[in-house]
Every structure is written in C-alpha cells, then in structure tokens.
GROMACS .gro file of C-alpha atoms in nm:
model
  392
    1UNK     CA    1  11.263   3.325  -0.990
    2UNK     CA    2  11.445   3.006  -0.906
    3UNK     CA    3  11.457   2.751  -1.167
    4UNK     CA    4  11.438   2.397  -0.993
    5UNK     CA    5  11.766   2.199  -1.130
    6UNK     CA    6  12.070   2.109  -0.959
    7UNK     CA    7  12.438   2.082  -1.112
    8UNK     CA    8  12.504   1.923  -1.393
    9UNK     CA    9  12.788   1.686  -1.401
   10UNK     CA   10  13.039   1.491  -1.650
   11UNK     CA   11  12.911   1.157  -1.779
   12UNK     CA   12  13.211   0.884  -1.861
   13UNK     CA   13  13.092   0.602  -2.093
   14UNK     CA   14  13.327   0.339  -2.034
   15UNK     CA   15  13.365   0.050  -2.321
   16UNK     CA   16  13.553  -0.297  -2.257
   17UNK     CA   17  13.728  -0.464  -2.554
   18UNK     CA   18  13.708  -0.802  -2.598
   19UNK     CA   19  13.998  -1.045  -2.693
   20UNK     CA   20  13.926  -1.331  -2.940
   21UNK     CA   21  14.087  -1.653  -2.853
   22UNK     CA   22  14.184  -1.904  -3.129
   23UNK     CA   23  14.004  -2.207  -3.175
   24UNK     CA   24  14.175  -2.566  -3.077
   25UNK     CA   25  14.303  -2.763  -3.333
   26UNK     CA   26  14.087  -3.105  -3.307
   27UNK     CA   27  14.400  -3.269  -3.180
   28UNK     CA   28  14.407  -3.017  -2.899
   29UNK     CA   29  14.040  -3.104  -2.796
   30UNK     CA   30  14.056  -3.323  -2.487
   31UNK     CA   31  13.663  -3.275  -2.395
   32UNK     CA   32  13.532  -3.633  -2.516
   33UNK     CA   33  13.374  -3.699  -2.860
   34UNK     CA   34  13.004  -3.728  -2.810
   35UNK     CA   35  12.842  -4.119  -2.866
   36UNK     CA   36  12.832  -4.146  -3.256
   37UNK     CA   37  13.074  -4.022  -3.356
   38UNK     CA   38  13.474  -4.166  -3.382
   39UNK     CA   39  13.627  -3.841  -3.400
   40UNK     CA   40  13.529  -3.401  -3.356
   41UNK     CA   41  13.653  -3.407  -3.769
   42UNK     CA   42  13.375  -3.656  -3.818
   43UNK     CA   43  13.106  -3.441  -3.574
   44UNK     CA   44  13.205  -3.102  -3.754
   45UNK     CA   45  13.193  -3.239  -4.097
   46UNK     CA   46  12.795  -3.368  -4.026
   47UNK     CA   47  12.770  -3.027  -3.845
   48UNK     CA   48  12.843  -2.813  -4.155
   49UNK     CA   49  12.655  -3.026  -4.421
   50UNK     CA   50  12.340  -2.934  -4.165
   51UNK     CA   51  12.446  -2.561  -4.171
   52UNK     CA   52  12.505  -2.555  -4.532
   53UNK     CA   53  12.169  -2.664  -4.646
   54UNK     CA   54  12.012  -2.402  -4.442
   55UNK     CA   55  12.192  -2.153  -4.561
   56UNK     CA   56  12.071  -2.294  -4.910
   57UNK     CA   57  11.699  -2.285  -4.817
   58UNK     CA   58  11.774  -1.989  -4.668
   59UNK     CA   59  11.894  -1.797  -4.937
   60UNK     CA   60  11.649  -1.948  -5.156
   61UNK     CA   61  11.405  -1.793  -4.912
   62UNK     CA   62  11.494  -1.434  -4.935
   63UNK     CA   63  11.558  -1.453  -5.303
   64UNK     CA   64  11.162  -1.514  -5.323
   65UNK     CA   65  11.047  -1.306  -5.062
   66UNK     CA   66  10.977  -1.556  -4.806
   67UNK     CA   67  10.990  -1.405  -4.451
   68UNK     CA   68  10.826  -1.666  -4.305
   69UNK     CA   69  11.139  -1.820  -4.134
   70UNK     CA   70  11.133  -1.865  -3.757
   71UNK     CA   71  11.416  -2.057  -3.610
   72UNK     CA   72  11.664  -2.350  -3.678
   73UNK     CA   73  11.818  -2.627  -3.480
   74UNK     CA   74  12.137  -2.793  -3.650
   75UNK     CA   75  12.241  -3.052  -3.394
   76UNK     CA   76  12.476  -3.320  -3.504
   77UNK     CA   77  12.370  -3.554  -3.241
   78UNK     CA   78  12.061  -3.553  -3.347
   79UNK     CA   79  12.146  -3.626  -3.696
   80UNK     CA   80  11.901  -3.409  -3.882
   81UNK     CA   81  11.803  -3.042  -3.986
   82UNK     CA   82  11.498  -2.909  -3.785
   83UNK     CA   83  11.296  -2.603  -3.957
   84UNK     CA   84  11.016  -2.338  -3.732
   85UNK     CA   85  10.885  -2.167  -4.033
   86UNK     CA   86  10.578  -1.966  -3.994
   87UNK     CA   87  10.292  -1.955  -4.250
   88UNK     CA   88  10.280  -2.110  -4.555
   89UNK     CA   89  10.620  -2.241  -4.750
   90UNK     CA   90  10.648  -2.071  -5.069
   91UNK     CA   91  10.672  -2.341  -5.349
   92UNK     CA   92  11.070  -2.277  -5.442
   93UNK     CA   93  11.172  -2.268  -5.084
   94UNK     CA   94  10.984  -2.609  -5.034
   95UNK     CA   95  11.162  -2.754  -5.343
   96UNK     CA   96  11.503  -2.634  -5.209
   97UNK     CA   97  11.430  -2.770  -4.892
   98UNK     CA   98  11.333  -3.117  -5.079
   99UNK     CA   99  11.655  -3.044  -5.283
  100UNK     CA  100  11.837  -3.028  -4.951
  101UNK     CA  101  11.682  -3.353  -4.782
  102UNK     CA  102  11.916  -3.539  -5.068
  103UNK     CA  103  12.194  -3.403  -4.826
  104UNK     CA  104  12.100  -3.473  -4.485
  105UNK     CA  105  11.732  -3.573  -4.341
  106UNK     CA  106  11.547  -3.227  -4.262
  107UNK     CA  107  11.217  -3.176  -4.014
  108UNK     CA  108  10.973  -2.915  -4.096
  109UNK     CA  109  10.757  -2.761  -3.778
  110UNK     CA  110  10.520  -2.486  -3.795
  111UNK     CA  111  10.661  -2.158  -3.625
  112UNK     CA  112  10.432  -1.910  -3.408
  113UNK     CA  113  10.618  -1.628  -3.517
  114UNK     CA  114  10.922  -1.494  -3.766
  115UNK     CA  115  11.276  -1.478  -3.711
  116UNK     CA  116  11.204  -1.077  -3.745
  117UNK     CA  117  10.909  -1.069  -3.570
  118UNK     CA  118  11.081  -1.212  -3.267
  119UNK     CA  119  11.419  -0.988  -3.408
  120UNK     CA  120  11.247  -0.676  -3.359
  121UNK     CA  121  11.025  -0.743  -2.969
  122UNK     CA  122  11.432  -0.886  -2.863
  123UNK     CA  123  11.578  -0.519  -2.938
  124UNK     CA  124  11.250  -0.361  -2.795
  125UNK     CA  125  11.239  -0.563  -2.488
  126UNK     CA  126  11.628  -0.564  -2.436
  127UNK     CA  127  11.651  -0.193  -2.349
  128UNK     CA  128  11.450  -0.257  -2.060
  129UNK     CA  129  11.699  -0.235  -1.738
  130UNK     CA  130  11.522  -0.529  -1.522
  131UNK     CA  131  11.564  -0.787  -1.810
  132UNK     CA  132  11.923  -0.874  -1.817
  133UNK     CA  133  11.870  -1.166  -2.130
  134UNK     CA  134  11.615  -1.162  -2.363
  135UNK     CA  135  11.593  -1.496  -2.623
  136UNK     CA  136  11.381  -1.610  -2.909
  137UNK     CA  137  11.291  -1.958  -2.810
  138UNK     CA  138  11.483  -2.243  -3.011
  139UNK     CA  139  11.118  -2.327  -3.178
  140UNK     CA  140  10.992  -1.969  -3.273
  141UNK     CA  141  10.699  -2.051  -3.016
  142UNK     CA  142  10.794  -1.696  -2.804
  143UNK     CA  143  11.066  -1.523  -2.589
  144UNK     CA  144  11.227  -1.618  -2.252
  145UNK     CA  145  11.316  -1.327  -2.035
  146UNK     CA  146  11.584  -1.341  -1.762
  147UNK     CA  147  11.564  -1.074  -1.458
  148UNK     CA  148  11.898  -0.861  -1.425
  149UNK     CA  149  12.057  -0.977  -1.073
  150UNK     CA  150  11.885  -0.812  -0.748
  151UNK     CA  151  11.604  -0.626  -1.053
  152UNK     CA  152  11.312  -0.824  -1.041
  153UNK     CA  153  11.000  -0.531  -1.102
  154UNK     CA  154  10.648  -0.667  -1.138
  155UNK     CA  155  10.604  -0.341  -1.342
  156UNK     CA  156  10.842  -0.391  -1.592
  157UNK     CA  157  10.712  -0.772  -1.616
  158UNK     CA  158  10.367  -0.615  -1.626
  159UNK     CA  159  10.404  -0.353  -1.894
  160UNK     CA  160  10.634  -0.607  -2.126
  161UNK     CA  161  10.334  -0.865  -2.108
  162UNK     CA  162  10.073  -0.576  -2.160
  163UNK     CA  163  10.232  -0.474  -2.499
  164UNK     CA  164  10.430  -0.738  -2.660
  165UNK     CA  165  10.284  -0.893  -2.899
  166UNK     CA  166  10.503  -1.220  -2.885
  167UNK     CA  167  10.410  -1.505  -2.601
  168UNK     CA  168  10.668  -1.394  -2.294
  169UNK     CA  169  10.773  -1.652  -2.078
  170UNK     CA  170  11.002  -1.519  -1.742
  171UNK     CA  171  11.253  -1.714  -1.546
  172UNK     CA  172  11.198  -1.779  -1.180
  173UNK     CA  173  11.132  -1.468  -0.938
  174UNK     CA  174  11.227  -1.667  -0.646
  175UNK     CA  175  11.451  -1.395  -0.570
  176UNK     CA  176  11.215  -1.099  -0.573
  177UNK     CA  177  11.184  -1.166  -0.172
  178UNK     CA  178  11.569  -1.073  -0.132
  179UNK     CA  179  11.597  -0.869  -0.443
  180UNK     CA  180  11.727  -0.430  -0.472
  181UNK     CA  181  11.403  -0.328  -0.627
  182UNK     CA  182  11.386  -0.019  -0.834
  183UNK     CA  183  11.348   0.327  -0.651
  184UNK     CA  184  11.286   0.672  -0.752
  185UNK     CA  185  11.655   0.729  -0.723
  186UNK     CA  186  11.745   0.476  -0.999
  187UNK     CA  187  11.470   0.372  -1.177
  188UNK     CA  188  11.477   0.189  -1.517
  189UNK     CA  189  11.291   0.130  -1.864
  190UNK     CA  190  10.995   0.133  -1.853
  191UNK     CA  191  11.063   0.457  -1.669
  192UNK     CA  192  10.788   0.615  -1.474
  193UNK     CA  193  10.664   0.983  -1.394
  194UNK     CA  194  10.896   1.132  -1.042
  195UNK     CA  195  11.217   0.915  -1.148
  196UNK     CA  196  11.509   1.150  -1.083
  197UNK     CA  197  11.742   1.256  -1.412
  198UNK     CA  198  12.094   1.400  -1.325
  199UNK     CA  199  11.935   1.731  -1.299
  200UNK     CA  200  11.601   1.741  -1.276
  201UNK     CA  201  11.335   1.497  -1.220
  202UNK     CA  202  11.114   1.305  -1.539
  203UNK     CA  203  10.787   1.386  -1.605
  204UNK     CA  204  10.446   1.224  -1.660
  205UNK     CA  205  10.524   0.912  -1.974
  206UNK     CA  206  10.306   0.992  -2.290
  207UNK     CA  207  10.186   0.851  -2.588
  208UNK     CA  208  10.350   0.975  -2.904
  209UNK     CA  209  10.321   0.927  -3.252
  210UNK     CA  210  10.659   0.847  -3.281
  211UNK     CA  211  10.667   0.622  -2.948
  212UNK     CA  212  10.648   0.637  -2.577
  213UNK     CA  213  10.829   0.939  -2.412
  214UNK     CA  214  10.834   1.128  -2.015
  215UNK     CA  215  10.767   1.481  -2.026
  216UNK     CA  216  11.029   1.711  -1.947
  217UNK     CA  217  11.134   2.083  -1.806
  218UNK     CA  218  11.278   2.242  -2.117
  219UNK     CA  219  11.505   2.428  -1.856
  220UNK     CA  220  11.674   2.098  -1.812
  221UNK     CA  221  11.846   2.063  -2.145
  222UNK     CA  222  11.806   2.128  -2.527
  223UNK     CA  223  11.734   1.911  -2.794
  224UNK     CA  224  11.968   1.681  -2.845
  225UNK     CA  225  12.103   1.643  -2.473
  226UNK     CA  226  12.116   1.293  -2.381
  227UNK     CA  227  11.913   1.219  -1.996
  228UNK     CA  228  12.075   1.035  -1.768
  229UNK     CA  229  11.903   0.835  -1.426
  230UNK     CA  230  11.991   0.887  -1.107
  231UNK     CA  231  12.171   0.540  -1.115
  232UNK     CA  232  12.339   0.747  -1.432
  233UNK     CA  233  12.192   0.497  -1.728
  234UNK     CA  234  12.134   0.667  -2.029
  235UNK     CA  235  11.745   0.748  -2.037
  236UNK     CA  236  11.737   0.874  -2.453
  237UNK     CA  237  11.750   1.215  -2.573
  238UNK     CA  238  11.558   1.519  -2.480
  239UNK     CA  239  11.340   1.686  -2.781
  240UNK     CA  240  11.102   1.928  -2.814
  241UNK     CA  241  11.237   2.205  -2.631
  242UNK     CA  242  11.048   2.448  -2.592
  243UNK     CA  243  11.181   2.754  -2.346
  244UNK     CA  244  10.920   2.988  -2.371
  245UNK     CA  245  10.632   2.699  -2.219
  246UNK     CA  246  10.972   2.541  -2.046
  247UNK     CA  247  10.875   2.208  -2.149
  248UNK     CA  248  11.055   1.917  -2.346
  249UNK     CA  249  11.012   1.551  -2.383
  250UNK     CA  250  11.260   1.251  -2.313
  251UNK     CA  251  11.215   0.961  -2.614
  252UNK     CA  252  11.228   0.698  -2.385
  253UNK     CA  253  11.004   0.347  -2.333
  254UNK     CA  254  10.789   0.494  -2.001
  255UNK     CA  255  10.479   0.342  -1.823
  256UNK     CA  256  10.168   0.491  -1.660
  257UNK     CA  257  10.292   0.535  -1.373
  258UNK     CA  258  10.460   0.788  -1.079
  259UNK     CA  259  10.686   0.719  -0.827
  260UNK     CA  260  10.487   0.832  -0.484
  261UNK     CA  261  10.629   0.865  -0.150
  262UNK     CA  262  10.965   1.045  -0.043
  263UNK     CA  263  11.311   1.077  -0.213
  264UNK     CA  264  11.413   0.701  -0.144
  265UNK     CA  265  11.065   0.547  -0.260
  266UNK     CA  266  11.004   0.190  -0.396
  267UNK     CA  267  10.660   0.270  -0.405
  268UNK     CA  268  10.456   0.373  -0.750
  269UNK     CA  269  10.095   0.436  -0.797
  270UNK     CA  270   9.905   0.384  -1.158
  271UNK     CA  271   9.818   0.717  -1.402
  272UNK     CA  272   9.476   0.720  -1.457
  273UNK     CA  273   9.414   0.981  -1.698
  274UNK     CA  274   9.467   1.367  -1.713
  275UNK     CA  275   9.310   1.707  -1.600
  276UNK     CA  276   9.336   2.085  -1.620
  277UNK     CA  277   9.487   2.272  -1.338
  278UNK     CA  278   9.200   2.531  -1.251
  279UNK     CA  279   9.212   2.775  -0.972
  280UNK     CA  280   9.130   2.674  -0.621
  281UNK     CA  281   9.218   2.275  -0.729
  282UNK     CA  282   9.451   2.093  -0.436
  283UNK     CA  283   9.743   1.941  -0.639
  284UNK     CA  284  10.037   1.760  -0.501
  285UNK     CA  285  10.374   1.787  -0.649
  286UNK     CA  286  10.618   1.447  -0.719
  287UNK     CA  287  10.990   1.564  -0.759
  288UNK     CA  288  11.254   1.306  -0.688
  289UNK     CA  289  11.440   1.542  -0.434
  290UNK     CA  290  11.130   1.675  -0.210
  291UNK     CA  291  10.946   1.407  -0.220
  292UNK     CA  292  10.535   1.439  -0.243
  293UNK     CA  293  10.446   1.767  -0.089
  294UNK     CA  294  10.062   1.813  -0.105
  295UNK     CA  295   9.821   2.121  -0.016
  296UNK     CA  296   9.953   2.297  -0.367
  297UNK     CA  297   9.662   2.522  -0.418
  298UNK     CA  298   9.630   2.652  -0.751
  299UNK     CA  299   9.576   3.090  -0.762
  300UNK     CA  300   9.643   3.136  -1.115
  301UNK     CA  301   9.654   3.021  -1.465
  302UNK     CA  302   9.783   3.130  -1.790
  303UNK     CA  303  10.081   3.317  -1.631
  304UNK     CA  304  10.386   3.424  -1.725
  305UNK     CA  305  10.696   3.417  -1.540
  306UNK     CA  306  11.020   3.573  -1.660
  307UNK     CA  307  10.855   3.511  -2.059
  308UNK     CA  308  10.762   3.201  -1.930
  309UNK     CA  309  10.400   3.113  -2.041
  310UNK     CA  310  10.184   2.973  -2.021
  311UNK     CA  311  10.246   2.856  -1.622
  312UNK     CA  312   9.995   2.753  -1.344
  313UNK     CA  313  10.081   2.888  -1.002
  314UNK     CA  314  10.036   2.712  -0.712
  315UNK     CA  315  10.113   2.780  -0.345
  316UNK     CA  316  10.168   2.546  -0.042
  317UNK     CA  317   9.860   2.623   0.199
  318UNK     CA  318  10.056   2.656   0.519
  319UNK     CA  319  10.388   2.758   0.342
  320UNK     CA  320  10.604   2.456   0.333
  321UNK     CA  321  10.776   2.322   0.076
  322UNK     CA  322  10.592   2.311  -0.244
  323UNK     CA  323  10.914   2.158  -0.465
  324UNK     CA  324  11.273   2.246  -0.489
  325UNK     CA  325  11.554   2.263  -0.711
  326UNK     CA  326  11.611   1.925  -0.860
  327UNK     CA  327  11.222   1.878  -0.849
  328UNK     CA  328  11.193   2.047  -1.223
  329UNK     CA  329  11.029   1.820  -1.444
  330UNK     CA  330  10.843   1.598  -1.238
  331UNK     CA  331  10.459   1.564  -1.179
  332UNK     CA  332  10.180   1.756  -1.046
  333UNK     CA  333   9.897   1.529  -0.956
  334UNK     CA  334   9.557   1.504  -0.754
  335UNK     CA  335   9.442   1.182  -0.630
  336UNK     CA  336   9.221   0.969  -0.930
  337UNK     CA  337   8.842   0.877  -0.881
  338UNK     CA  338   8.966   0.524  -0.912
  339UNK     CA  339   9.113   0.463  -0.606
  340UNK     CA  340   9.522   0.385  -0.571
  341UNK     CA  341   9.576   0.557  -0.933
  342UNK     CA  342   9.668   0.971  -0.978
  343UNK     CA  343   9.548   1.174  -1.246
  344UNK     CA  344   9.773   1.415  -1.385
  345UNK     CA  345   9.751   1.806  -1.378
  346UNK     CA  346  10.145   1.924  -1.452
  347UNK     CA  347  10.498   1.903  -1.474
  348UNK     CA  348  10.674   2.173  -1.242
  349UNK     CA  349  10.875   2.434  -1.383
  350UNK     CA  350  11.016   2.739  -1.109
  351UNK     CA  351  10.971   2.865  -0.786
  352UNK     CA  352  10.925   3.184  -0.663
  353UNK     CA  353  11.246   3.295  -0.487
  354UNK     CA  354  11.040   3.545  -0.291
  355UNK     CA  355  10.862   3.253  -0.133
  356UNK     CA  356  11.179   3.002   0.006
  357UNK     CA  357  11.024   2.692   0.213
  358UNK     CA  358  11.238   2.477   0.395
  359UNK     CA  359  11.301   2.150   0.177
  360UNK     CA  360  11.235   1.832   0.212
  361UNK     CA  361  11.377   1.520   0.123
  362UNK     CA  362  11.711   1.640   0.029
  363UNK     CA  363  11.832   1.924   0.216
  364UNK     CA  364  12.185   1.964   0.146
  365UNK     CA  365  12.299   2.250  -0.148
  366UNK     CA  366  11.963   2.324  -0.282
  367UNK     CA  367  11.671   2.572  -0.245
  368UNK     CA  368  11.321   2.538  -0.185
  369UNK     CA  369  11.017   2.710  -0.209
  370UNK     CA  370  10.598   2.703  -0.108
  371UNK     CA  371  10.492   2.914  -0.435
  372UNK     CA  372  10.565   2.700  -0.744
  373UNK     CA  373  10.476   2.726  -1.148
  374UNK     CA  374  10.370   2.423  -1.381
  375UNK     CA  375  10.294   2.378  -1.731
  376UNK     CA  376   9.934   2.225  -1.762
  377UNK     CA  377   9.989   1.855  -1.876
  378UNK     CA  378   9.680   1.885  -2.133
  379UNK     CA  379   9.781   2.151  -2.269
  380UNK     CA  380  10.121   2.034  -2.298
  381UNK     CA  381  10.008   1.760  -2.483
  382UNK     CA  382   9.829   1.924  -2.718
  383UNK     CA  383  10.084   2.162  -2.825
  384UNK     CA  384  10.305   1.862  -2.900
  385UNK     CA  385  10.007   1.767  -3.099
  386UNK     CA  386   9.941   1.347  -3.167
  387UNK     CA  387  10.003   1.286  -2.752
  388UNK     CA  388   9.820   1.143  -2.488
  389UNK     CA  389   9.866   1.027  -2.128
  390UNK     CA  390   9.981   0.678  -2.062
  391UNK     CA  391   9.759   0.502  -1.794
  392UNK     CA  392   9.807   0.176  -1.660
   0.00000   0.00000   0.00000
C-alpha cells in the first residue's frame, strides 16, 4: 500500500530588519512650509495641540467604556480636529470633547463602524494573499482593498464581499486582463479544495466551530505541523490528526470551491454540498499532481487498509490513473445537480501498490495507481463533530 505524498523539504523563513532614520531638524527641512503657516515649528506646534486633545477624549473614552470611536483626521492645514464616532457619545466623552474645543475647533461626524470593528475585518482580510493593502477608510465609512501585483482573483474579491461584514470598496482591476492569476500550483487565502501543499494536496474547505479549515490526509503531517503552498506560503497548522481514519484538518480561511482541470489549472468550479460514497457511484478524484482523473468506481466501503478505517475503495474503470503520490489529501467529487458546481464524496488517502497506473500530470519521481482509498467526507465531518461543507 502506497501512501500518496511526495518528499518533504526544508522551509527557510527569511525576516528583513529595518533601519530607523532620524528625523530632520526643522532647519534641515528644505520641502516648503505649507500656505499658513511662517515656519514647520509653527505647523507642528498646531499639529500636536490637535493630537493632544484626542488623545484626551480618547482616554476619556476608554475610561467610560466608550467603544464607539471610529476614526480621526488631525490635519493642520485644515485647522481643526475631525471626529467618526459611531453610535451615541457617552455624556463624559462629549464634555471632554467640549472641554477640548477650548483648545482647538473640533468636528464631530457620525461613523459607520468602530475603530475595532474595522481593527478586527483589517487582520481578517489581510491574510488573504490577493490583497496586498487593506485600510480603514479615513471616515470609518468601510475598507479599501488593494490587489497584490499580477493577483487580481474574482474569488477572493467574491468570498471577502460575501462575508465581511464592513462596506468593501476595491481598487481598479484594470490589470486583471494582463495579470498571473492564481493556479492550483500556488494558490492563496481563501484557499480552495485540489490546491497543492508541499506534500500532499488540500482537501475539501469546511465549516468549523472554531473557523474555516481544508480537510487533510493525516498521513501528511501531525498536529502541530505547519502547511505550506506550492508557491511555499504558510497555509496554518494541521490539527486533528487522526492516523487510524488518516484524516486531519488545515486551520486555514478556505472557500467552497476545487481547483478542476490538470496540474497547471486556473480553473475552479463551486462546492455545492456533500454526499456518501456508496458502491457502484462514478467519482472523480482532484489531486494537484494527477490532475482530475474520472471513471473512479466505488467497490467497497467501510474498509480497512493497513489499520486504516474506515476507507472507500475505488478503482479506475479502464485502469488508468486513479491518483498518485502527491495527490493525498485532495478531493473526491461527482458532478452537482446544479450545473458548473461538484458535490463532494472524499478526500484520498492510498493506493494500492498492486494496482500501479501510469500517472498523469506529473510524471517525474512519483508512483501512480488505478485502485485508490478515501475517507468519506460526511463522515469525516461528523467525526470532527460541529463541521459542515463550505459551498459557494
């Protein structure tokens, strides 16, 4: 029995250090003082009266238990204090702010959303690899997102607009005509079902209680061992290990979706919900080496292979490849009832060695094979226990 993983190798996390430069002295400043002012003392002395007072209000704030603070704009050129504060003012932050409009004049606007509110989608949305900046807006109103260079993914754009709950506003795509989109072979967040790992290949993404996460070979890893793409990002961590059923999960943002097509696919087709593998069902395998291989007819269920259990078999109807080594992980499917979307029956495990196939896809240092073994996706799931299928 041939487990379907390729070598391992060393990852190098490189970090660059930064060098602080000193600050001019005003008398070193040569860039002109801007109209309104006779000198950069005189600008930086209005400057920090505006950032004192709202550090004032804003302390005043938190001693209360106001959260409702959104955004601030301290321009000296404009002269004046502008506050985004959403909801209602609580009475001592309004007095400190009328305390503070002794000091310099101060603007109140209301905000659409918090400073943490818009803290917390800005760290959620950043780890997504297409979106090179994400911003609060300077009024509070929502967040502008800024596509990584040659990255522009209408699924990534898609799922970030399906489940933020803060207004999303994207720069220009006019370069999604001559853009590198994401492939199979280096795929980003939110990652989808097929996307090759260093070793193996990611499964089917899932609901969880504790987040989104792709299912997993547990022959891939342990807990704790940290996934890497095939363009060698860090994915997350793999959990839930379990060697007996040989399956794991990767805590990871994922979409309902699966790479289709061959090894160097830009193609990916929506998940549309999931089914049992029962005998005499056609299935089609997804690994990022082999490519789709179809004509995977399933012959038995509940198996167990090496004290592997419990496994679906599934053999290739005319003997070619089913999925290789390097294919572990990744998705068994049939075609939905809702036409361009898959429904998802598996995530392959082994292959018989006493059934080799020539491979597919990649056919260099790697063995292949037309009798396969999956773990059934539902009943994955419910082992896991508070997990369901992502769809899109």
């Amino acid at each position: 029995m041939g487990r379907l993983h390729a070598l391992g190798a060393t990852l190098t996390l490189l970090l660059a250090l930064s060098t602080e430069v000193p600050a001019a002295a005003s008398d070193e400043i040569v860039t002109p003082v801007p109209a309104g002012f006779t000198s950069w003392e005189e600008l930086f002395a209005e400057q920090g009266r505006l950032n004192d007072a709202l550090a004032a209000i804003r302390r005043t704030a938190d001693q209360v238990g106001d959260r409702g603070y959104g955004s601030a704009i301290a321009d000296p050129t404009a002269h004046a204090l502008t506050l985004y504060w959403a909801g209602e003012i609580f009475p001592a932050v309004r007095q400190a702010i009328e305390a503070q409009r002794d000091i310099v004049p101060i603007n109140v606007y209301a905000a659409q959303y918090s400073e943490n509110e818009l803290v917390a989608e800005v760290q959620r949305l950043g780890k997504i690899a297409a979106f090179h900046v994400v911003a609060p807006k300077p009024d509070a109103s929502g967040i502008t997102i800024e596509w990584a260079a040659g990255r522009v993914d209408p699924g990534a754009k898609a799922h970030a607009l399906t489940t933020s709950p803060i207004a999303l506003t994207f720069g220009a795509e006019s370069a999604a005509s001559s853009s590198v989109p994401l492939s199979r072979q280096d795929d980003g967040t939110p990652y989808k079902g097929g996307a090759r790992t260093r070793t193996c290949t990611a499964g089917f993404a899932v609901n969880h209680t504790s987040g989104t996460k792709l299912l997993f070979a547990g022959h891939c890893g342990s807990n704790g061992t940290t996934v890497v793409d095939g363009g060698d990002d860090v994915m997350g961590p793999m959990a839930g290990d379990n060697d007996t059923r040989d399956v794991a999960y990767i805590s990871v943002l994922s979409a309902g979706e699966m790479w289709d097509g061959g090894p160097q696919s830009t193609l990916f087709k929506p998940v549309q919900d999931a089914t049992n593998s029962v005998i005499g069902n056609n299935t089609c395998t997804s690994g990022s080496r082999s490519g789709v291989r179809c004509g995977v007819i399933v012959k038995a269920v509940n198996t167990s292979i090496s004290g592997k259990t419990p496994l679906v078999m599934g053999e290739q109807i005319d003997h070619t490849n089913a999925a290789g080594q390097g294919d572990s992980g990744g998705p068994v499917f049939e075609l939905g009832t809702v036409a361009g979307k898959v429904r998802a029956k598996g995530i392959i495990s082994t292959g018989a060695t006493n059934a080799p196939a020539t491979c597919t896809g990649e056919t260099v240092d790697r063995s292949c094979f037309w009798r396969i073994y999956w773990a059934d996706v539902n009943r994955t799931m419910a082992y896991y226990g508070g997990m369901g299928i992502r769809v899109s």
